[in-house]
mmCIF file of C-alpha atoms and ligand atoms in Angstrom:
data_model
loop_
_atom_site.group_PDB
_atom_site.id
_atom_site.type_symbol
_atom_site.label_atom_id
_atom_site.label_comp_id
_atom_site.label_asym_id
_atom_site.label_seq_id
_atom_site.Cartn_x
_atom_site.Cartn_y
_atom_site.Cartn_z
ATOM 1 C CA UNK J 28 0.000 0.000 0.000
ATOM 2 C CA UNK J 29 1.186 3.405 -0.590
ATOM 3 C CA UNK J 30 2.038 6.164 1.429
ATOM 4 C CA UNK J 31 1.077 9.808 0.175
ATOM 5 C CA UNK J 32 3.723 11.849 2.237
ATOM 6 C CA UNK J 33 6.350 10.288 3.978
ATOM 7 C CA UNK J 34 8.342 11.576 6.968
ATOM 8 C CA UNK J 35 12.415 10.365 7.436
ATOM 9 C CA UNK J 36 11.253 7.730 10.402
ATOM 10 C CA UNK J 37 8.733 5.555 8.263
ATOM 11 C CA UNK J 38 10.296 2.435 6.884
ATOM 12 C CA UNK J 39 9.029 1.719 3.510
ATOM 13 C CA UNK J 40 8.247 -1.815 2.416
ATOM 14 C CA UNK J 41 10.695 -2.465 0.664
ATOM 15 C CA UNK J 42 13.092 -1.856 3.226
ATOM 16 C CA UNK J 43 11.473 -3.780 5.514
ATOM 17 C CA UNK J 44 12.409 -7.555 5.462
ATOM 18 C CA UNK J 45 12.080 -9.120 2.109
ATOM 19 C CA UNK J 46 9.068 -11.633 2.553
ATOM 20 C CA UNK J 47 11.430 -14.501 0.933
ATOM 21 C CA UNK J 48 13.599 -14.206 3.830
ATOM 22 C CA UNK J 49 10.921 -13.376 6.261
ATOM 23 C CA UNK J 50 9.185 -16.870 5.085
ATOM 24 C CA UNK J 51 12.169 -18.755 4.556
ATOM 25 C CA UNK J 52 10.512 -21.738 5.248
ATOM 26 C CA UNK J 53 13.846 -23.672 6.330
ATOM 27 C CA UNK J 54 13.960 -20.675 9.033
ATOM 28 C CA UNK J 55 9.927 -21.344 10.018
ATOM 29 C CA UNK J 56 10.673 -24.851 10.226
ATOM 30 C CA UNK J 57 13.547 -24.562 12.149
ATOM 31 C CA UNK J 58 11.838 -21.811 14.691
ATOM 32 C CA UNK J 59 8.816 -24.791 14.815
ATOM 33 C CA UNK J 60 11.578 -27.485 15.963
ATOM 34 C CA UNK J 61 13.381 -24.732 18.453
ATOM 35 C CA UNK J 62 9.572 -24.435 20.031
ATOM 36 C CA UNK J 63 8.683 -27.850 19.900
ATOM 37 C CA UNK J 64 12.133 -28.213 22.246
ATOM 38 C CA UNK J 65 11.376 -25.483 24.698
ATOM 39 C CA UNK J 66 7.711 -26.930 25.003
ATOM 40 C CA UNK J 67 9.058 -30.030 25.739
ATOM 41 C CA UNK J 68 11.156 -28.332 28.293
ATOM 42 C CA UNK J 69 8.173 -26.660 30.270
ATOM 43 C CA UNK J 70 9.861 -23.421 29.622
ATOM 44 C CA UNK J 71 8.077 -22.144 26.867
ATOM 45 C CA UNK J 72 7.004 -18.585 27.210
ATOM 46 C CA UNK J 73 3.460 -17.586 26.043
ATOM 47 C CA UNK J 74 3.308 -15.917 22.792
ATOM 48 C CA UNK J 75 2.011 -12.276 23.477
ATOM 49 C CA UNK J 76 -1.341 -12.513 21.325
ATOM 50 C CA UNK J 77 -2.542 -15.876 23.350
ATOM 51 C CA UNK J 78 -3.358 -13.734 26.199
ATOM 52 C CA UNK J 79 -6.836 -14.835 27.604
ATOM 53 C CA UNK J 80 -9.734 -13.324 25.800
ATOM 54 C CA UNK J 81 -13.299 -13.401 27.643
ATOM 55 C CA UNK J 82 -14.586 -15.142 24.873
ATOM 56 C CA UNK J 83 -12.258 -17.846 24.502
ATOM 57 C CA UNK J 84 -15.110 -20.222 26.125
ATOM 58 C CA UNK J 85 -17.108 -20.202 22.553
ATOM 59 C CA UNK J 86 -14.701 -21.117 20.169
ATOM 60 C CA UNK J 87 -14.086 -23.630 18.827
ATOM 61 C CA UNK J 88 -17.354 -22.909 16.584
ATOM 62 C CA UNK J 89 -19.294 -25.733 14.388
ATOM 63 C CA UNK J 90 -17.627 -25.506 10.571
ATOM 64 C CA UNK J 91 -19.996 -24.672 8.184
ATOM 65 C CA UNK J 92 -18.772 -27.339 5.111
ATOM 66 C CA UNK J 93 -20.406 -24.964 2.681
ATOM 67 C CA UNK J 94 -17.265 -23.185 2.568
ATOM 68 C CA UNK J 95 -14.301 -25.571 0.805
ATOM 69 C CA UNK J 96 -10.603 -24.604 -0.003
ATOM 70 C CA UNK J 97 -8.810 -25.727 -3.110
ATOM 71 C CA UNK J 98 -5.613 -25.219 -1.025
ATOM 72 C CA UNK J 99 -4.214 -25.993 2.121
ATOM 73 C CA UNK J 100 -5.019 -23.500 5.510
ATOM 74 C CA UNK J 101 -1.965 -21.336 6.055
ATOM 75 C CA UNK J 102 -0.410 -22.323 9.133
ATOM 76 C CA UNK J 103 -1.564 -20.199 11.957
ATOM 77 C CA UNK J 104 2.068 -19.172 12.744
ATOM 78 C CA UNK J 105 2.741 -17.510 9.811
ATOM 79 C CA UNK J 106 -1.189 -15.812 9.208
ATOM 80 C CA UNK J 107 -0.460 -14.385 12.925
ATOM 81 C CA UNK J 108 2.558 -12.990 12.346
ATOM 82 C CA UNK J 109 2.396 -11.699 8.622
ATOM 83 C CA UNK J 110 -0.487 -8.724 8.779
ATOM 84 C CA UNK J 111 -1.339 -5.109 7.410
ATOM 85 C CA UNK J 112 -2.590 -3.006 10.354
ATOM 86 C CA UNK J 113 -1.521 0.565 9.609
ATOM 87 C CA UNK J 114 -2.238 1.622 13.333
ATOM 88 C CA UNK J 115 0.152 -0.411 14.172
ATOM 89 C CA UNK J 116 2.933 -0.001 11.535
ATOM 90 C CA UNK J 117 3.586 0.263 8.377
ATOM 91 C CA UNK J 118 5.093 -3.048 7.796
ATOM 92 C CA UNK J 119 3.967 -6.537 8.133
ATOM 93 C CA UNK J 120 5.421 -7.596 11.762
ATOM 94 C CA UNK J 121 2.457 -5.511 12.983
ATOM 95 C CA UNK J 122 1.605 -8.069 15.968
ATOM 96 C CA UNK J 123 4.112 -7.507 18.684
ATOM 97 C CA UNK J 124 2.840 -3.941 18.764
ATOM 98 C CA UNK J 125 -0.863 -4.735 18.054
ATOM 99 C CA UNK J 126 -1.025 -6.585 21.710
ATOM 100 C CA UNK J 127 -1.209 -2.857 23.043
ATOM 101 C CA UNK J 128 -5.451 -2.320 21.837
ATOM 102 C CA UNK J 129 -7.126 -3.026 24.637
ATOM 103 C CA UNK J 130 -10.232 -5.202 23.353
ATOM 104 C CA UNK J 131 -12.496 -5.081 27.075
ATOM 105 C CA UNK J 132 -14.417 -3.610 27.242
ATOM 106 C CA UNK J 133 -15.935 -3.094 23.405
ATOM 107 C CA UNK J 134 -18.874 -1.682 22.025
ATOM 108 C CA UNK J 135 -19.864 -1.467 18.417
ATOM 109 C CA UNK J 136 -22.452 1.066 17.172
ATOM 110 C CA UNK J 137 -25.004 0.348 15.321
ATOM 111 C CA UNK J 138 -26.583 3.612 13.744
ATOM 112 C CA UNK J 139 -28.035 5.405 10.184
ATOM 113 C CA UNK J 140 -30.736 4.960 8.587
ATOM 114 C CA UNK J 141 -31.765 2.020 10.660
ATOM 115 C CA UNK J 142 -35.064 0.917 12.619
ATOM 116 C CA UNK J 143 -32.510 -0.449 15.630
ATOM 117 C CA UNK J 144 -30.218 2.249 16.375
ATOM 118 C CA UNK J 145 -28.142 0.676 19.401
ATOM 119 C CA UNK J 146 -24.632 0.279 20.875
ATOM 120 C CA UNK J 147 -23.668 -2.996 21.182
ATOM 121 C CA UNK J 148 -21.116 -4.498 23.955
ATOM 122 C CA UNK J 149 -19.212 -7.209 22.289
ATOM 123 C CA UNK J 150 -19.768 -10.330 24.286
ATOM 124 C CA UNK J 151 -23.864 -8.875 24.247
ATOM 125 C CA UNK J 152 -23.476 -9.228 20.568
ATOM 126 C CA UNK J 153 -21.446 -12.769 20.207
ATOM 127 C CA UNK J 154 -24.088 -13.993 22.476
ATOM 128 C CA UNK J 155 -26.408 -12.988 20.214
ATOM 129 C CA UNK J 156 -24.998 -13.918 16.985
ATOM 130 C CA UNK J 157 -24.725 -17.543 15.339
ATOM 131 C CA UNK J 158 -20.953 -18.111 15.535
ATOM 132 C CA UNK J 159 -19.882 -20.744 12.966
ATOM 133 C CA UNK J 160 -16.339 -21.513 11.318
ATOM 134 C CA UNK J 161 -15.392 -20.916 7.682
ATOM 135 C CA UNK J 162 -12.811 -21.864 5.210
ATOM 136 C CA UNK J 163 -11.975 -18.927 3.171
ATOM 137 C CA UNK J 164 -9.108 -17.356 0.444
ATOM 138 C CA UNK J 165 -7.688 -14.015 1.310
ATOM 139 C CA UNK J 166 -5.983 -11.924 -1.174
ATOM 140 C CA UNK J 167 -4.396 -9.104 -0.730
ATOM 141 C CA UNK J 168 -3.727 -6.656 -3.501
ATOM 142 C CA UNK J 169 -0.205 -6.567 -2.817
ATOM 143 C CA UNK J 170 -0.022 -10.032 -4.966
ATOM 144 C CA UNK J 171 -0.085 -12.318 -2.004
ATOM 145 C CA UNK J 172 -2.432 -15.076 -0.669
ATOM 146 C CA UNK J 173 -3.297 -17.076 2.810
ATOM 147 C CA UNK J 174 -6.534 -19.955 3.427
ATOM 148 C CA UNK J 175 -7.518 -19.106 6.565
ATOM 149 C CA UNK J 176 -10.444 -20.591 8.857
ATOM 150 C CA UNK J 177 -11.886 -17.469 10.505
ATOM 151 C CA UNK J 178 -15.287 -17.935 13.152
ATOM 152 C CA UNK J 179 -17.561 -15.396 13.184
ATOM 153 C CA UNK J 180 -21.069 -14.520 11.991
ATOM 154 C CA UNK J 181 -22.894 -13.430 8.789
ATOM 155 C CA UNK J 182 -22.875 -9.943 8.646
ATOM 156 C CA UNK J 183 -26.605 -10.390 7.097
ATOM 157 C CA UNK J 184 -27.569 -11.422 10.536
ATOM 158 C CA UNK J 185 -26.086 -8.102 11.718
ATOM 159 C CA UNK J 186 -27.905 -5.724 8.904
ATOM 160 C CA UNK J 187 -31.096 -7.952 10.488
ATOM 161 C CA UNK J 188 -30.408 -6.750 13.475
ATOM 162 C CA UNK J 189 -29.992 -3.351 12.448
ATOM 163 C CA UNK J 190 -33.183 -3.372 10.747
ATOM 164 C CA UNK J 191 -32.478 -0.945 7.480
ATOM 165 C CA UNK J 192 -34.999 1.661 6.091
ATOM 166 C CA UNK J 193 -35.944 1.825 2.877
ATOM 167 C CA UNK J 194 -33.153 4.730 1.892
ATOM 168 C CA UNK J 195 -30.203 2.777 2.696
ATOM 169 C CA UNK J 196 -27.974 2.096 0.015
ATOM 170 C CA UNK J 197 -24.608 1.365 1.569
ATOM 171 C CA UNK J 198 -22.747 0.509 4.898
ATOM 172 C CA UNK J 199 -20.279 2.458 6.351
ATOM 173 C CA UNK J 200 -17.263 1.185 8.911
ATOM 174 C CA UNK J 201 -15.397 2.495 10.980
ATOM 175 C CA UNK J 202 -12.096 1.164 13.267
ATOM 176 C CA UNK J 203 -11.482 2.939 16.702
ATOM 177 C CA UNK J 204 -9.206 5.991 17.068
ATOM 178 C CA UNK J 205 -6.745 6.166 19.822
ATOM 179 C CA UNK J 206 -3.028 7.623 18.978
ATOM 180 C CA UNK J 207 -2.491 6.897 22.444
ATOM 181 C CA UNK J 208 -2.586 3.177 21.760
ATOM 182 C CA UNK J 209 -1.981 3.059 17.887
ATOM 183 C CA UNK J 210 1.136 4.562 17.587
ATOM 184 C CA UNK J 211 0.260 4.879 13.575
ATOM 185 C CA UNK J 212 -2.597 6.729 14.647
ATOM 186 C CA UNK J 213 0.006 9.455 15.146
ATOM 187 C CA UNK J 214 0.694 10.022 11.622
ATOM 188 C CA UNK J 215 -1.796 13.291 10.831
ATOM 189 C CA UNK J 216 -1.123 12.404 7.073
ATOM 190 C CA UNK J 217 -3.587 9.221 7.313
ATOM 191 C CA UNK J 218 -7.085 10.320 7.276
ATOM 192 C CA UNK J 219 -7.986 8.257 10.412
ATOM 193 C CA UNK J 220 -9.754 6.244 11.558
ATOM 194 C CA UNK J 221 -10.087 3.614 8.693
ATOM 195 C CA UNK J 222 -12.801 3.758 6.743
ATOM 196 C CA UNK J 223 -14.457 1.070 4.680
ATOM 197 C CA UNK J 224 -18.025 0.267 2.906
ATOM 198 C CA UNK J 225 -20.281 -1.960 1.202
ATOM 199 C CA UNK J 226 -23.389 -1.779 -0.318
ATOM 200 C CA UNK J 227 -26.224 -3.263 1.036
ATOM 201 C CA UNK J 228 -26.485 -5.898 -1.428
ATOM 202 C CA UNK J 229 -22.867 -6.824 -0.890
ATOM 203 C CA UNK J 230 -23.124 -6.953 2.837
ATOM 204 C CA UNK J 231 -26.306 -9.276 2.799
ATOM 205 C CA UNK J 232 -24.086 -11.949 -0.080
ATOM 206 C CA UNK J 233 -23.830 -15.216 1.740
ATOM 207 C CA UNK J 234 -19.991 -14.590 1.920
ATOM 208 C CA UNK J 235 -19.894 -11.407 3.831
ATOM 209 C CA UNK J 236 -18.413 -12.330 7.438
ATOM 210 C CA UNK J 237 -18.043 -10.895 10.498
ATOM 211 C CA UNK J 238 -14.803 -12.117 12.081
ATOM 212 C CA UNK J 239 -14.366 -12.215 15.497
ATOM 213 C CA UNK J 240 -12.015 -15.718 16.027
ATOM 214 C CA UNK J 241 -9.304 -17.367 14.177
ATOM 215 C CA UNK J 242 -7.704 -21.208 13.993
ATOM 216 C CA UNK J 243 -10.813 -22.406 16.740
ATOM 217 C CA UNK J 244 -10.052 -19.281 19.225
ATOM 218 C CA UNK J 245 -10.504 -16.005 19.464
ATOM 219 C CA UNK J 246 -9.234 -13.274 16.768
ATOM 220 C CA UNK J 247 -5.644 -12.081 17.867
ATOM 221 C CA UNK J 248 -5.308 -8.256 18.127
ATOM 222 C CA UNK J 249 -3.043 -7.873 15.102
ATOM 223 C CA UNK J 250 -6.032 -10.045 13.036
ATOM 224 C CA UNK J 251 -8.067 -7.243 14.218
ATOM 225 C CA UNK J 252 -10.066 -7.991 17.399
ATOM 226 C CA UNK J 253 -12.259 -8.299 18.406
ATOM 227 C CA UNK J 254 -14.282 -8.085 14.776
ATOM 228 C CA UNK J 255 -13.782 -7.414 11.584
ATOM 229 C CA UNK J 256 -15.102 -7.622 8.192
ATOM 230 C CA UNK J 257 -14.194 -10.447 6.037
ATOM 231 C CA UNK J 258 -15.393 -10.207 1.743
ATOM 232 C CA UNK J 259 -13.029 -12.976 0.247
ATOM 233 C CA UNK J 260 -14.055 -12.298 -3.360
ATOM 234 C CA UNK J 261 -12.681 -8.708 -2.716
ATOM 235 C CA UNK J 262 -8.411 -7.200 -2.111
ATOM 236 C CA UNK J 263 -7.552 -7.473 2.113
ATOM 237 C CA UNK J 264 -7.767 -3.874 2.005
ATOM 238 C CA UNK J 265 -11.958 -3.625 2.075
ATOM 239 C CA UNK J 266 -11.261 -6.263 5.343
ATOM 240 C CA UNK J 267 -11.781 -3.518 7.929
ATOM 241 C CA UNK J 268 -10.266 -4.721 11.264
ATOM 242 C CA UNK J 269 -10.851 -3.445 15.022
ATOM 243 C CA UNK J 270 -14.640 -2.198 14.069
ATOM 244 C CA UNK J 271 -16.511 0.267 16.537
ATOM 245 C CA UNK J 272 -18.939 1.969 14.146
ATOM 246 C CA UNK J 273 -21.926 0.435 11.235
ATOM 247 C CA UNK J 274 -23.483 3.027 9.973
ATOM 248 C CA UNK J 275 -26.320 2.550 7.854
ATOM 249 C CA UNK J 276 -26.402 5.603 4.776
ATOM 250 C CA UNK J 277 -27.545 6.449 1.352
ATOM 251 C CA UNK J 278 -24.303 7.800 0.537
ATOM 252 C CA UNK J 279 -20.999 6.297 -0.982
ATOM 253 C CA UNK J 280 -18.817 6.127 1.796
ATOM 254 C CA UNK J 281 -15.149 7.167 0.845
ATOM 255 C CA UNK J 282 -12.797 4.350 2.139
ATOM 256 C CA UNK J 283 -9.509 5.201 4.059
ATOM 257 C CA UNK J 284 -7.230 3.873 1.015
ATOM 258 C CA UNK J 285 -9.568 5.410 -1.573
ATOM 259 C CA UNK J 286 -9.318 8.759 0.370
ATOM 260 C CA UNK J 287 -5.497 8.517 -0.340
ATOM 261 C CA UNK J 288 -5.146 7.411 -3.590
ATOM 262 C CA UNK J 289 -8.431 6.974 -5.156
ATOM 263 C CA UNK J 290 -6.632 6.020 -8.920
ATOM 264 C CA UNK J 291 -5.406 2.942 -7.008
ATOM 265 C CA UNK J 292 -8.210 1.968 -4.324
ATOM 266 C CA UNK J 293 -11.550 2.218 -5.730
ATOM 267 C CA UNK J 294 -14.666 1.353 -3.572
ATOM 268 C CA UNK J 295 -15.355 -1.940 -5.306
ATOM 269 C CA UNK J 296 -12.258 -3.864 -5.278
ATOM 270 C CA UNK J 297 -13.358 -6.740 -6.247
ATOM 271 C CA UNK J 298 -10.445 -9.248 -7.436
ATOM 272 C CA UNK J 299 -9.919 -10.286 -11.181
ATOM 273 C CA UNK J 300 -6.511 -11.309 -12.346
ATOM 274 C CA UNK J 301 -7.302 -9.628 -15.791
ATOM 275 C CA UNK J 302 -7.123 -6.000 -14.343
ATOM 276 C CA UNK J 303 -3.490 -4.878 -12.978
ATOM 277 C CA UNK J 304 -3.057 -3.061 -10.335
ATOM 278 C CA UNK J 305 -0.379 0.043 -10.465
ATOM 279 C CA UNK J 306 1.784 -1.756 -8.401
ATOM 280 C CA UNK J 307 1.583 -5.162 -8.583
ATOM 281 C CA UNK J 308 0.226 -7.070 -11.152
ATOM 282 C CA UNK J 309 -2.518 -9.181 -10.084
ATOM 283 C CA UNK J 310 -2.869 -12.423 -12.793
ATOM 284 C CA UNK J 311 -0.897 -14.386 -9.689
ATOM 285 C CA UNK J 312 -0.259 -14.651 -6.131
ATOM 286 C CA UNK J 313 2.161 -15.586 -3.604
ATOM 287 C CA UNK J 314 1.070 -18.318 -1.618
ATOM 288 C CA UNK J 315 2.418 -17.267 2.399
ATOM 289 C CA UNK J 316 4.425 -19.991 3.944
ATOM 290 C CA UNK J 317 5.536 -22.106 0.780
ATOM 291 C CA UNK J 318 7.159 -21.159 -2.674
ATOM 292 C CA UNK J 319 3.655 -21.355 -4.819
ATOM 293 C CA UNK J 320 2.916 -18.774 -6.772
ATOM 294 C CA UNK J 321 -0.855 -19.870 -8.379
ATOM 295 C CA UNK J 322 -2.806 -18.020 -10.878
ATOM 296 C CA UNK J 323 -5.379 -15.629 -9.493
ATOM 297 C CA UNK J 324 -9.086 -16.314 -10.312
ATOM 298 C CA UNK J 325 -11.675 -14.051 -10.922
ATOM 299 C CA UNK J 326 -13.367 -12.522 -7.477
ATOM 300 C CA UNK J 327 -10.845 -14.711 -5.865
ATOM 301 C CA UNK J 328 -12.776 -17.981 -6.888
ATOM 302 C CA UNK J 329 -16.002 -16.748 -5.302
ATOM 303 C CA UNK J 330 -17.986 -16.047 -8.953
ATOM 304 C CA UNK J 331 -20.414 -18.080 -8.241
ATOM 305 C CA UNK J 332 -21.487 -16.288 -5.375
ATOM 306 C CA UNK J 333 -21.126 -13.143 -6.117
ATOM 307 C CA UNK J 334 -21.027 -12.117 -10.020
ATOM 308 C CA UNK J 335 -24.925 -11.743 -10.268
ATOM 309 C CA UNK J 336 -24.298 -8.611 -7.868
ATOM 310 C CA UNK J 337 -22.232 -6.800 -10.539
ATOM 311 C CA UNK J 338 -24.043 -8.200 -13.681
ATOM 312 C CA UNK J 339 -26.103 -5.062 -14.683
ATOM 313 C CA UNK J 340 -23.191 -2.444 -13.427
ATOM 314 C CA UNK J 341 -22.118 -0.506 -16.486
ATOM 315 C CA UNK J 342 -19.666 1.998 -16.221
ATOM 316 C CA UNK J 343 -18.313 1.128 -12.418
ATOM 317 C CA UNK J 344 -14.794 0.264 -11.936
ATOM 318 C CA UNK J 345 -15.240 -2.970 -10.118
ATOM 319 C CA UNK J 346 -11.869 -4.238 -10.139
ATOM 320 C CA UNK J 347 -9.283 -1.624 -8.344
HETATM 321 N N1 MTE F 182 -8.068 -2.508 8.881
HETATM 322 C C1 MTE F 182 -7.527 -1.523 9.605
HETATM 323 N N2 MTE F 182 -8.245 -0.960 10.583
HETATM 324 N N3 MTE F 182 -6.250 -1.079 9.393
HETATM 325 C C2 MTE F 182 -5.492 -1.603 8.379
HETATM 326 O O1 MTE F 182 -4.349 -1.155 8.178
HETATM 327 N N4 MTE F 182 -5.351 -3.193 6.530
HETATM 328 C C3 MTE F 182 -6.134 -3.840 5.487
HETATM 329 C C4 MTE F 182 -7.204 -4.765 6.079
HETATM 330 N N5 MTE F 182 -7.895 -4.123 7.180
HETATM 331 C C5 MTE F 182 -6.040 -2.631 7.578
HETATM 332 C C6 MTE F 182 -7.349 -3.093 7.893
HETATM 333 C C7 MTE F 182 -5.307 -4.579 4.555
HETATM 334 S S1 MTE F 182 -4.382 -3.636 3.491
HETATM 335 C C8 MTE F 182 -5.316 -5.930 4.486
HETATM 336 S S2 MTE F 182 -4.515 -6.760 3.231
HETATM 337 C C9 MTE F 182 -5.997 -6.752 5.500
HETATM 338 O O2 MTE F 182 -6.578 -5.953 6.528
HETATM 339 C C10 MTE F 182 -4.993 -7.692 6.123
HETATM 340 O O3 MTE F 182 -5.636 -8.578 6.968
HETATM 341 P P1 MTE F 182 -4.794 -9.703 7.732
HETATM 342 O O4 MTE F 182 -3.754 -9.013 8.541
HETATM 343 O O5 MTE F 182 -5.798 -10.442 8.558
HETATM 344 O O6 MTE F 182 -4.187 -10.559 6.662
#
């Protein structure tokens, strides 16, 4: 992702650890085998996102089988530690400092053009909410891939909840704001918080998630906890994490990335290896954690589901 101005302390991308030698897999393997040894030891110390999360007692959730890979999971250990959360950093190493957002206690608002204006407290709302597991493709726009099984809701079952009026057209999120946490947060040049939307249509597809747990427990903090949006057929970047606000609107709502660079983020963003980005052409992806590189499909593989919502769009750019 891009950066519009940039002050002598940010570390650009590609200065950061090359992702071959970040995901050597010889060095992953090895680091497995080192931990495997301390376990074995009784010595090994806890890694600083398993801290206990109130709602560790629901997961692990019921699969739904609907929802089938064509590739293996990424191991957890590299999804964890491999993540774009721009309040946290500009890099991908993003967890170590993520474990600073405080996720208790949590509300998220519900408001708009709605019937059921409300704030929510999070374990209110995950009591509330049919949890189930699902198998799902993540692509990034950036060119690289992970399978990951998320847990979480429909986020259908939230817009029931909400209860929309007739206006609405489109949903609006919004992550939390607090510099004094998200060191990021700090740099004035962002237009914080992050910003992302949907229409309605989108957010009631079958595919749109709310994520609030990873691998059988409960989402790490650098995943985004305690939920966030998940729209596989679409680049990571529409995947708004840490989510306070749903508001309910007639209006476009201008996303954080599209607010930056709009020639480059577009609202849609729906993936289709036909249509390269600026940066990074988008026919393949990296696979995280081995040496694939597999040819992109169109809306990530998802077509089926979700083609019939573009079908009659003329004129839109639906694919940046
Ligand atoms: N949400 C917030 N609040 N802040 C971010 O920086 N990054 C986005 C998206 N959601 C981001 C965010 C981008 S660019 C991607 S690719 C995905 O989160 C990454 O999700 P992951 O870390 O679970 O792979």
């Amino acid at each position: 992702m891009n950066i519009l101005k940039k002050r002598s302390w940010d570390l650009p991308e590609r200065e950061a650890t090359p992702e071959h030698i970040f995901m050597n897999r010889r060095q992953i393997l090895a680091g497995l085998a080192g931990g495997g040894a301390l376990l074995a030891s009784g010595l090994a110390p806890r890694p600083a996102f398993a801290e206990e999360d109130p709602s560790a007692g629901l997961y692990p959730v019921k699969r739904n089988a609907a929802y089938e890979l064509d590739r293996d999971l990424t191991a957890e250990e590299i999804a964890s530690k491999y993540n774009n959360f721009y309040e946290f950093g500009t890099h991908k190493q993003t967890w170590p400092a993520a474990q600073k957002l405080k996720i208790r206690p949590w509300t998220v608002t519900l408001d708009g053009m709605i019937d059921n204006p409300q704030t929510l407290d999070i374990d209110d709302l995950l009591a509330k909410m049919p949890l189930e597991e699902r198998l799902y493709r993540h692509r990034c726009v950036e060119a690289w891939s992970m399978a990951v099984p998320w847990s979480g809701f429909p986020l259908a079952e939230l817009v029931k909840l909400a209860g929309p009026q007739s206006g609405a057209k489109y949903i609006r999120f919004e992550t939390f704001f607090d510099p004094a946490v998200a060191n990021g947060q700090n740099q004035s040049w962002y237009p914080w918080p992050y910003v992302e939307g949907l229409t309605l249509e989108e957010a009631t597809n079958e595919l749109a998630f709310m994520a609030t747990g990873i691998y059988g427990k409960p989402l790490p903090k650098q995943f985004g906890a305690p939920v966030r949006l998940v729209t596989p057929w679409k680049y990571g970047f529409k995947c708004i994490k840490s989510v306070v606000k749903i508001s309910f609107t007639d209006e476009r709502p201008v996303s954080f990335w599209e607010e930056i660079q709009p020639q480059e983020y577009g609202f849609w963003a729906n993936v289709n290896p036909s249509v390269p980005h600026r940066r990074w052409p988008q026919s393949s992806e990296s696979v995280l954690g081995t040496d694939e590189r597999r040819n992109t499909l169109l809306y990530n593989g998802y077509e089926e589901q979700v083609a019939g919502i573009y079908k009659d769009m003329t004129g839109e750019l639906l694919f940046f």
